[in-house]
Amino acid sequence: MAAVGRLAGVSQVTVSRALSHPEKVSPDTLQRIRDAIEATGFVPNALAGALASKRSHLISALVPSLTNIVYASFIATFSAQLRSHGYQVLLSETGFDTTSEQDLIATHLSRRPDAMLLTGIHHSQQARRSLLGADIPVVEVWDITDSPIDMCVGFNHVDAGRAVANFLYEQGHKNAATITANDERALRRQSAFSETFTQLSGNAVLNSNTGGPASIGAGRRALAHLIDDTGFQRGAVFCSSDLLAHGVLIEARARGLCVPGDMAVMGFGDQDFARDLEPALTTVAIDRLALGSVAAEALLARLVRPDTKQSIFDLGFKILRRASA
Amino acid sequence: MAAVGRLAGVSQVTVSRALSHPEKVSPDTLQRIRDAIEATGFVPNALAGALASKRSHLISALVPSLTNIVYASFIATFSAQLRSHGYQVLLSETGFDTTSEQDLIATHLSRRPDAMLLTGIHHSQQARRSLLGADIPVVEVWDITDSPIDMCVGFNHVDAGRAVANFLYEQGHKNAATITANDERALRRQSAFSETFTQLSGNAVLNSNTGGPASIGAGRRALAHLIDDTGFQRGAVFCSSDLLAHGVLIEARARGLCVPGDMAVMGFGDQDFARDLEPALTTVAIDRLALGSVAAEALLARLVRPDTKQSIFDLGFKILRRASA
DNA sequence: TTGTACGCGTTATCAT
DNA sequence: ATGATAACGCGTACAA
């Protein structure tokens, strides 16, 4: 900056002002400074800026997995929204692991983010302490609680599981099975579904866990297992994600089963491909776009007015009836 | 740090040392310092550290799209590898746009990353200048060139397109069509395929561009268009990604066409679901895992020994013959 | 093994 | 409208 200033015939401070508050600098010195910046190829040092101003314009975000399209698309919206307000997002994957999340929180906090996004409402005690100590806005997404660390935006997974149970029961199904990926929130939906459906139908639900991330292959294998090993025959299958449901659809067809005639299949998430499958997938729609932008807006609001009141955003969900159930 | 030091009865520097070079501090002062850190909840300020040491331990990465699983999984590997070496990755989406990439490069450079990853080998002139000026290791991925900015790791897209043309021709196909997403590298594969296939078969190839990102829906619509509007009937369809090919498979089945009997379908990328489709998808395998880790290793090598020699890593590709072609 | 002094490149405050 | 000066919180060099 000093070098740029020398070239423009002003002091270092004026260069700083030209960059941060151009309106406080006279038009022609501004131009000279801009020319000098152009000529020198000067790139401001945001580290120094953040150190001096105590604002990093960095927002850190912790998601379980980047390769899960659900989180990836959420983050894309969230990042775009924040970028348009001059913030950059520092992203990490926790791998659905609370301890790993805790370590990442410490690492991220050392970069002094202006705010932080966390996925889910379950965090280690140490994590909560660090966050509280950091004294920055925090938003927890994809779930809802009455006592967020700071703010939360998401929906109620127990309600969602129950709603699906009611929906399938009302379609006339008396038997049901579930196929769930190894994700705490999905498991919560599963048990809510299972409990409600059993209560309604009087029949036990066959619950299965893929033991890993959701994928088409995992869905195929899970249905195969359900049919071959546990004797599941007819009824409804509630999958914890559209990807699993997609696999179920493929496996069912490969076995000559008709969907929904022989077996009804329900997904979760309403991913873009859900409507393009044959049969089109009945699923639970989550407004991921809204999730991302509400989370971003919530943080931005706190950043501007630290005493903003609303802190719990329930975005709900919607059952989308298509052809598969 | 000074406060921690007071509590531990040492000076600020000793605290700094305890954190960065624990072996240079006597065991019991080390313990006292650690206790003090624990007691105060001290979190080191990486911004100040980076400013003083001129090493940010930050590596910035620019990818076209996060919601494209291909890039997402690549980045997951890349990030994990770097994290295990004490680096954090600052990630942004360029949206396949060179101008947007150029702006992001400037923003990222202001955070003084220790290295940078770029996708592709085509960048604006200004971008190249900034990067050269920053004087940090740069790796360009997903493509190969003789004159990278610094290093590159990927494969040759023209060779890939040609190889697919040869493969399909050798399978006995005389007619072919292509369905390509709006991606510069995919378009390069398309035209190499098209040229080679025409040369071999003497028949023109029906090239189509989805005009947007790859998706199952886009694949369905593209095949429908190909059949309904351009009169494509039998032959091979080369899709620029497995996702498009997946859509083609669905649309073909919905129209009662047999794959590969009536129509052969080929994808690109060998995504995890490719083997789980019916019929299993014939595709071109790219070792994304290797791509991510080689890119990370290349940067790490440069960071340790700035004069490391090798700078071009051709990881190749492999045609995976399954059932669809 | 520990401490002192200084500088990293900005922004904030106060003057002019 | 512009400048001088003092932080910001740490690492490095050098000294003890």
mmCIF file with all atom_site columns, C-alpha atoms in Angstrom, chain A residues 87-239:
data_model
loop_
_atom_site.group_PDB
_atom_site.id
_atom_site.type_symbol
_atom_site.label_atom_id
_atom_site.label_alt_id
_atom_site.label_comp_id
_atom_site.label_asym_id
_atom_site.label_entity_id
_atom_site.label_seq_id
_atom_site.pdbx_PDB_ins_code
_atom_site.Cartn_x
_atom_site.Cartn_y
_atom_site.Cartn_z
_atom_site.occupancy
_atom_site.B_iso_or_equiv
_atom_site.pdbx_formal_charge
_atom_site.auth_seq_id
_atom_site.auth_comp_id
_atom_site.auth_asym_id
_atom_site.auth_atom_id
_atom_site.pdbx_PDB_model_num
ATOM 1   C CA . TYR A 1 87  ? -18.218 -12.761 2.594  1.00 0.00 ? 87  TYR A CA 1
ATOM 2   C CA . GLN A 1 88  ? -16.234 -15.850 1.749  1.00 0.00 ? 88  GLN A CA 1
ATOM 3   C CA . VAL A 1 89  ? -17.088 -19.283 3.048  1.00 0.00 ? 89  VAL A CA 1
ATOM 4   C CA . LEU A 1 90  ? -14.508 -21.570 4.580  1.00 0.00 ? 90  LEU A CA 1
ATOM 5   C CA . LEU A 1 91  ? -15.908 -25.048 4.211  1.00 0.00 ? 91  LEU A CA 1
ATOM 6   C CA . SER A 1 92  ? -15.037 -28.358 5.855  1.00 0.00 ? 92  SER A CA 1
ATOM 7   C CA . GLU A 1 93  ? -16.445 -31.840 6.012  1.00 0.00 ? 93  GLU A CA 1
ATOM 8   C CA . THR A 1 94  ? -17.069 -33.390 9.413  1.00 0.00 ? 94  THR A CA 1
ATOM 9   C CA . GLY A 1 95  ? -17.952 -36.838 8.117  1.00 0.00 ? 95  GLY A CA 1
ATOM 10  C CA . PHE A 1 96  ? -20.949 -37.079 10.464 1.00 0.00 ? 96  PHE A CA 1
ATOM 11  C CA . ASP A 1 97  ? -18.502 -37.257 13.351 1.00 0.00 ? 97  ASP A CA 1
ATOM 12  C CA . THR A 1 98  ? -18.912 -35.090 16.436 1.00 0.00 ? 98  THR A CA 1
ATOM 13  C CA . THR A 1 99  ? -15.303 -35.340 17.521 1.00 0.00 ? 99  THR A CA 1
ATOM 14  C CA . SER A 1 100 ? -14.030 -34.444 14.115 1.00 0.00 ? 100 SER A CA 1
ATOM 15  C CA . GLU A 1 101 ? -16.481 -31.557 14.134 1.00 0.00 ? 101 GLU A CA 1
ATOM 16  C CA . GLN A 1 102 ? -15.109 -30.365 17.422 1.00 0.00 ? 102 GLN A CA 1
ATOM 17  C CA . ASP A 1 103 ? -11.555 -30.307 16.097 1.00 0.00 ? 103 ASP A CA 1
ATOM 18  C CA . LEU A 1 104 ? -12.644 -28.511 12.971 1.00 0.00 ? 104 LEU A CA 1
ATOM 19  C CA . ILE A 1 105 ? -14.446 -25.901 15.013 1.00 0.00 ? 105 ILE A CA 1
ATOM 20  C CA . ALA A 1 106 ? -11.227 -25.092 16.824 1.00 0.00 ? 106 ALA A CA 1
ATOM 21  C CA . THR A 1 107 ? -9.279  -24.907 13.578 1.00 0.00 ? 107 THR A CA 1
ATOM 22  C CA . HIS A 1 108 ? -11.890 -22.712 11.983 1.00 0.00 ? 108 HIS A CA 1
ATOM 23  C CA . LEU A 1 109 ? -12.165 -20.418 14.958 1.00 0.00 ? 109 LEU A CA 1
ATOM 24  C CA . SER A 1 110 ? -8.448  -19.752 14.764 1.00 0.00 ? 110 SER A CA 1
ATOM 25  C CA . ARG A 1 111 ? -9.091  -18.039 11.435 1.00 0.00 ? 111 ARG A CA 1
ATOM 26  C CA . ARG A 1 112 ? -11.462 -15.722 13.241 1.00 0.00 ? 112 ARG A CA 1
ATOM 27  C CA . PRO A 1 113 ? -14.570 -16.174 11.104 1.00 0.00 ? 113 PRO A CA 1
ATOM 28  C CA . ASP A 1 114 ? -17.261 -13.551 11.500 1.00 0.00 ? 114 ASP A CA 1
ATOM 29  C CA . ALA A 1 115 ? -19.886 -16.267 11.853 1.00 0.00 ? 115 ALA A CA 1
ATOM 30  C CA . MET A 1 116 ? -20.279 -20.012 11.698 1.00 0.00 ? 116 MET A CA 1
ATOM 31  C CA . LEU A 1 117 ? -22.662 -22.538 10.221 1.00 0.00 ? 117 LEU A CA 1
ATOM 32  C CA . LEU A 1 118 ? -23.065 -25.989 11.727 1.00 0.00 ? 118 LEU A CA 1
ATOM 33  C CA . THR A 1 119 ? -25.069 -28.926 10.455 1.00 0.00 ? 119 THR A CA 1
ATOM 34  C CA . GLY A 1 120 ? -27.425 -30.489 12.952 1.00 0.00 ? 120 GLY A CA 1
ATOM 35  C CA . ILE A 1 121 ? -28.109 -29.699 16.564 1.00 0.00 ? 121 ILE A CA 1
ATOM 36  C CA . HIS A 1 122 ? -25.921 -32.291 18.251 1.00 0.00 ? 122 HIS A CA 1
ATOM 37  C CA . HIS A 1 123 ? -22.446 -31.130 19.106 1.00 0.00 ? 123 HIS A CA 1
ATOM 38  C CA . SER A 1 124 ? -19.881 -31.961 21.723 1.00 0.00 ? 124 SER A CA 1
ATOM 39  C CA . GLN A 1 125 ? -19.920 -29.996 24.957 1.00 0.00 ? 125 GLN A CA 1
ATOM 40  C CA . GLN A 1 126 ? -16.481 -28.661 24.159 1.00 0.00 ? 126 GLN A CA 1
ATOM 41  C CA . ALA A 1 127 ? -17.722 -27.506 20.763 1.00 0.00 ? 127 ALA A CA 1
ATOM 42  C CA . ARG A 1 128 ? -20.530 -25.541 22.354 1.00 0.00 ? 128 ARG A CA 1
ATOM 43  C CA . ARG A 1 129 ? -18.107 -23.924 24.772 1.00 0.00 ? 129 ARG A CA 1
ATOM 44  C CA . SER A 1 130 ? -15.690 -22.870 22.030 1.00 0.00 ? 130 SER A CA 1
ATOM 45  C CA . LEU A 1 131 ? -18.519 -21.398 20.029 1.00 0.00 ? 131 LEU A CA 1
ATOM 46  C CA . LEU A 1 132 ? -19.970 -19.524 22.949 1.00 0.00 ? 132 LEU A CA 1
ATOM 47  C CA . GLY A 1 133 ? -16.516 -18.216 23.750 1.00 0.00 ? 133 GLY A CA 1
ATOM 48  C CA . ALA A 1 134 ? -15.962 -17.052 20.205 1.00 0.00 ? 134 ALA A CA 1
ATOM 49  C CA . ASP A 1 135 ? -18.926 -14.759 20.565 1.00 0.00 ? 135 ASP A CA 1
ATOM 50  C CA . ILE A 1 136 ? -19.986 -14.869 16.938 1.00 0.00 ? 136 ILE A CA 1
ATOM 51  C CA . PRO A 1 137 ? -23.325 -15.606 15.302 1.00 0.00 ? 137 PRO A CA 1
ATOM 52  C CA . VAL A 1 138 ? -23.883 -19.329 14.857 1.00 0.00 ? 138 VAL A CA 1
ATOM 53  C CA . VAL A 1 139 ? -26.562 -20.997 12.823 1.00 0.00 ? 139 VAL A CA 1
ATOM 54  C CA . GLU A 1 140 ? -27.394 -24.680 13.041 1.00 0.00 ? 140 GLU A CA 1
ATOM 55  C CA . VAL A 1 141 ? -29.132 -26.072 9.994  1.00 0.00 ? 141 VAL A CA 1
ATOM 56  C CA . TRP A 1 142 ? -31.137 -29.106 8.875  1.00 0.00 ? 142 TRP A CA 1
ATOM 57  C CA . ASP A 1 143 ? -32.792 -29.506 12.217 1.00 0.00 ? 143 ASP A CA 1
ATOM 58  C CA . ILE A 1 144 ? -34.845 -27.655 14.769 1.00 0.00 ? 144 ILE A CA 1
ATOM 59  C CA . THR A 1 145 ? -34.511 -27.295 18.507 1.00 0.00 ? 145 THR A CA 1
ATOM 60  C CA . ASP A 1 146 ? -35.881 -25.010 21.175 1.00 0.00 ? 146 ASP A CA 1
ATOM 61  C CA . SER A 1 147 ? -32.409 -24.357 22.471 1.00 0.00 ? 147 SER A CA 1
ATOM 62  C CA . PRO A 1 148 ? -30.027 -23.644 19.623 1.00 0.00 ? 148 PRO A CA 1
ATOM 63  C CA . ILE A 1 149 ? -26.527 -22.464 20.392 1.00 0.00 ? 149 ILE A CA 1
ATOM 64  C CA . ASP A 1 150 ? -27.606 -19.235 18.771 1.00 0.00 ? 150 ASP A CA 1
ATOM 65  C CA . MET A 1 151 ? -29.972 -19.747 15.845 1.00 0.00 ? 151 MET A CA 1
ATOM 66  C CA . CYS A 1 152 ? -31.301 -22.680 13.882 1.00 0.00 ? 152 CYS A CA 1
ATOM 67  C CA . VAL A 1 153 ? -33.068 -23.208 10.601 1.00 0.00 ? 153 VAL A CA 1
ATOM 68  C CA . GLY A 1 154 ? -34.471 -26.501 9.452  1.00 0.00 ? 154 GLY A CA 1
ATOM 69  C CA . PHE A 1 155 ? -37.422 -28.737 10.053 1.00 0.00 ? 155 PHE A CA 1
ATOM 70  C CA . ASN A 1 156 ? -38.650 -31.289 12.508 1.00 0.00 ? 156 ASN A CA 1
ATOM 71  C CA . HIS A 1 157 ? -37.459 -34.779 11.608 1.00 0.00 ? 157 HIS A CA 1
ATOM 72  C CA . VAL A 1 158 ? -39.797 -36.547 13.994 1.00 0.00 ? 158 VAL A CA 1
ATOM 73  C CA . ASP A 1 159 ? -42.763 -34.777 12.445 1.00 0.00 ? 159 ASP A CA 1
ATOM 74  C CA . ALA A 1 160 ? -41.512 -35.723 9.010  1.00 0.00 ? 160 ALA A CA 1
ATOM 75  C CA . GLY A 1 161 ? -41.247 -39.411 9.902  1.00 0.00 ? 161 GLY A CA 1
ATOM 76  C CA . ARG A 1 162 ? -44.726 -39.366 11.378 1.00 0.00 ? 162 ARG A CA 1
ATOM 77  C CA . ALA A 1 163 ? -46.176 -37.568 8.391  1.00 0.00 ? 163 ALA A CA 1
ATOM 78  C CA . VAL A 1 164 ? -44.814 -40.182 6.035  1.00 0.00 ? 164 VAL A CA 1
ATOM 79  C CA . ALA A 1 165 ? -46.241 -42.942 8.207  1.00 0.00 ? 165 ALA A CA 1
ATOM 80  C CA . ASN A 1 166 ? -49.656 -41.327 8.114  1.00 0.00 ? 166 ASN A CA 1
ATOM 81  C CA . PHE A 1 167 ? -49.438 -40.765 4.402  1.00 0.00 ? 167 PHE A CA 1
ATOM 82  C CA . LEU A 1 168 ? -48.550 -44.350 3.590  1.00 0.00 ? 168 LEU A CA 1
ATOM 83  C CA . TYR A 1 169 ? -51.136 -45.740 5.978  1.00 0.00 ? 169 TYR A CA 1
ATOM 84  C CA . GLU A 1 170 ? -53.779 -43.588 4.388  1.00 0.00 ? 170 GLU A CA 1
ATOM 85  C CA . GLN A 1 171 ? -52.763 -44.974 1.008  1.00 0.00 ? 171 GLN A CA 1
ATOM 86  C CA . GLY A 1 172 ? -53.928 -48.278 2.352  1.00 0.00 ? 172 GLY A CA 1
ATOM 87  C CA . HIS A 1 173 ? -50.600 -49.892 3.199  1.00 0.00 ? 173 HIS A CA 1
ATOM 88  C CA . LYS A 1 174 ? -50.562 -52.311 6.090  1.00 0.00 ? 174 LYS A CA 1
ATOM 89  C CA . ASN A 1 175 ? -46.937 -53.356 5.883  1.00 0.00 ? 175 ASN A CA 1
ATOM 90  C CA . ALA A 1 176 ? -43.867 -51.245 5.717  1.00 0.00 ? 176 ALA A CA 1
ATOM 91  C CA . ALA A 1 177 ? -40.102 -51.393 5.753  1.00 0.00 ? 177 ALA A CA 1
ATOM 92  C CA . THR A 1 178 ? -37.503 -48.672 6.019  1.00 0.00 ? 178 THR A CA 1
ATOM 93  C CA . ILE A 1 179 ? -34.077 -48.323 4.487  1.00 0.00 ? 179 ILE A CA 1
ATOM 94  C CA . THR A 1 180 ? -31.958 -45.719 6.172  1.00 0.00 ? 180 THR A CA 1
ATOM 95  C CA . ALA A 1 181 ? -28.453 -44.418 5.667  1.00 0.00 ? 181 ALA A CA 1
ATOM 96  C CA . ASN A 1 182 ? -26.168 -43.998 8.608  1.00 0.00 ? 182 ASN A CA 1
ATOM 97  C CA . ASP A 1 183 ? -27.191 -40.469 9.489  1.00 0.00 ? 183 ASP A CA 1
ATOM 98  C CA . GLU A 1 184 ? -28.466 -39.421 12.869 1.00 0.00 ? 184 GLU A CA 1
ATOM 99  C CA . ARG A 1 185 ? -31.281 -37.282 11.491 1.00 0.00 ? 185 ARG A CA 1
ATOM 100 C CA . ALA A 1 186 ? -32.383 -39.967 9.071  1.00 0.00 ? 186 ALA A CA 1
ATOM 101 C CA . LEU A 1 187 ? -32.448 -42.469 11.914 1.00 0.00 ? 187 LEU A CA 1
ATOM 102 C CA . ARG A 1 188 ? -34.629 -40.127 13.896 1.00 0.00 ? 188 ARG A CA 1
ATOM 103 C CA . ARG A 1 189 ? -37.090 -39.957 11.007 1.00 0.00 ? 189 ARG A CA 1
ATOM 104 C CA . GLN A 1 190 ? -36.950 -43.699 10.722 1.00 0.00 ? 190 GLN A CA 1
ATOM 105 C CA . SER A 1 191 ? -37.855 -44.356 14.315 1.00 0.00 ? 191 SER A CA 1
ATOM 106 C CA . ALA A 1 192 ? -40.646 -41.783 14.286 1.00 0.00 ? 192 ALA A CA 1
ATOM 107 C CA . PHE A 1 193 ? -42.005 -43.409 11.140 1.00 0.00 ? 193 PHE A CA 1
ATOM 108 C CA . SER A 1 194 ? -41.692 -46.853 12.535 1.00 0.00 ? 194 SER A CA 1
ATOM 109 C CA . GLU A 1 195 ? -43.401 -46.050 15.794 1.00 0.00 ? 195 GLU A CA 1
ATOM 110 C CA . THR A 1 196 ? -46.297 -44.248 14.163 1.00 0.00 ? 196 THR A CA 1
ATOM 111 C CA . PHE A 1 197 ? -46.825 -46.780 11.430 1.00 0.00 ? 197 PHE A CA 1
ATOM 112 C CA . THR A 1 198 ? -46.822 -49.675 13.867 1.00 0.00 ? 198 THR A CA 1
ATOM 113 C CA . GLN A 1 199 ? -49.333 -47.852 15.998 1.00 0.00 ? 199 GLN A CA 1
ATOM 114 C CA . LEU A 1 200 ? -51.614 -47.250 13.044 1.00 0.00 ? 200 LEU A CA 1
ATOM 115 C CA . SER A 1 201 ? -51.370 -50.609 11.346 1.00 0.00 ? 201 SER A CA 1
ATOM 116 C CA . GLY A 1 202 ? -50.664 -52.901 14.236 1.00 0.00 ? 202 GLY A CA 1
ATOM 117 C CA . ASN A 1 203 ? -47.777 -54.391 12.255 1.00 0.00 ? 203 ASN A CA 1
ATOM 118 C CA . ALA A 1 204 ? -44.104 -54.112 13.061 1.00 0.00 ? 204 ALA A CA 1
ATOM 119 C CA . VAL A 1 205 ? -41.962 -52.224 10.589 1.00 0.00 ? 205 VAL A CA 1
ATOM 120 C CA . LEU A 1 206 ? -38.846 -53.858 9.167  1.00 0.00 ? 206 LEU A CA 1
ATOM 121 C CA . ASN A 1 207 ? -36.123 -51.321 9.785  1.00 0.00 ? 207 ASN A CA 1
ATOM 122 C CA . SER A 1 208 ? -32.768 -51.545 8.043  1.00 0.00 ? 208 SER A CA 1
ATOM 123 C CA . ASN A 1 209 ? -29.662 -49.434 8.089  1.00 0.00 ? 209 ASN A CA 1
ATOM 124 C CA . THR A 1 210 ? -27.257 -49.335 5.161  1.00 0.00 ? 210 THR A CA 1
ATOM 125 C CA . GLY A 1 211 ? -24.409 -48.694 7.538  1.00 0.00 ? 211 GLY A CA 1
ATOM 126 C CA . GLY A 1 212 ? -22.889 -46.124 5.261  1.00 0.00 ? 212 GLY A CA 1
ATOM 127 C CA . PRO A 1 213 ? -23.655 -43.198 3.038  1.00 0.00 ? 213 PRO A CA 1
ATOM 128 C CA . ALA A 1 214 ? -26.676 -43.255 0.760  1.00 0.00 ? 214 ALA A CA 1
ATOM 129 C CA . SER A 1 215 ? -26.168 -44.419 -2.802 1.00 0.00 ? 215 SER A CA 1
ATOM 130 C CA . ILE A 1 216 ? -28.041 -46.181 -5.546 1.00 0.00 ? 216 ILE A CA 1
ATOM 131 C CA . GLY A 1 217 ? -26.000 -49.282 -4.963 1.00 0.00 ? 217 GLY A CA 1
ATOM 132 C CA . ALA A 1 218 ? -26.740 -49.241 -1.246 1.00 0.00 ? 218 ALA A CA 1
ATOM 133 C CA . GLY A 1 219 ? -30.442 -48.961 -2.031 1.00 0.00 ? 219 GLY A CA 1
ATOM 134 C CA . ARG A 1 220 ? -30.349 -51.939 -4.357 1.00 0.00 ? 220 ARG A CA 1
ATOM 135 C CA . ARG A 1 221 ? -28.489 -54.067 -1.855 1.00 0.00 ? 221 ARG A CA 1
ATOM 136 C CA . ALA A 1 222 ? -30.765 -53.045 0.979  1.00 0.00 ? 222 ALA A CA 1
ATOM 137 C CA . LEU A 1 223 ? -33.901 -54.053 -0.896 1.00 0.00 ? 223 LEU A CA 1
ATOM 138 C CA . ALA A 1 224 ? -32.293 -57.319 -1.946 1.00 0.00 ? 224 ALA A CA 1
ATOM 139 C CA . HIS A 1 225 ? -31.464 -58.008 1.665  1.00 0.00 ? 225 HIS A CA 1
ATOM 140 C CA . LEU A 1 226 ? -34.954 -57.053 2.776  1.00 0.00 ? 226 LEU A CA 1
ATOM 141 C CA . ILE A 1 227 ? -36.549 -59.465 0.345  1.00 0.00 ? 227 ILE A CA 1
ATOM 142 C CA . ASP A 1 228 ? -34.058 -62.317 0.423  1.00 0.00 ? 228 ASP A CA 1
ATOM 143 C CA . ASP A 1 229 ? -33.101 -62.336 4.065  1.00 0.00 ? 229 ASP A CA 1
ATOM 144 C CA . THR A 1 230 ? -35.941 -60.874 6.061  1.00 0.00 ? 230 THR A CA 1
ATOM 145 C CA . GLY A 1 231 ? -38.770 -62.067 3.877  1.00 0.00 ? 231 GLY A CA 1
ATOM 146 C CA . PHE A 1 232 ? -40.278 -58.705 3.132  1.00 0.00 ? 232 PHE A CA 1
ATOM 147 C CA . GLN A 1 233 ? -42.814 -59.124 0.343  1.00 0.00 ? 233 GLN A CA 1
ATOM 148 C CA . ARG A 1 234 ? -45.372 -56.454 -0.185 1.00 0.00 ? 234 ARG A CA 1
ATOM 149 C CA . GLY A 1 235 ? -45.982 -53.083 1.297  1.00 0.00 ? 235 GLY A CA 1
ATOM 150 C CA . ALA A 1 236 ? -44.356 -49.728 1.400  1.00 0.00 ? 236 ALA A CA 1
ATOM 151 C CA . VAL A 1 237 ? -40.659 -48.942 1.621  1.00 0.00 ? 237 VAL A CA 1
ATOM 152 C CA . PHE A 1 238 ? -39.644 -45.633 3.151  1.00 0.00 ? 238 PHE A CA 1
ATOM 153 C CA . CYS A 1 239 ? -36.072 -44.683 2.239  1.00 0.00 ? 239 CYS A CA 1
#
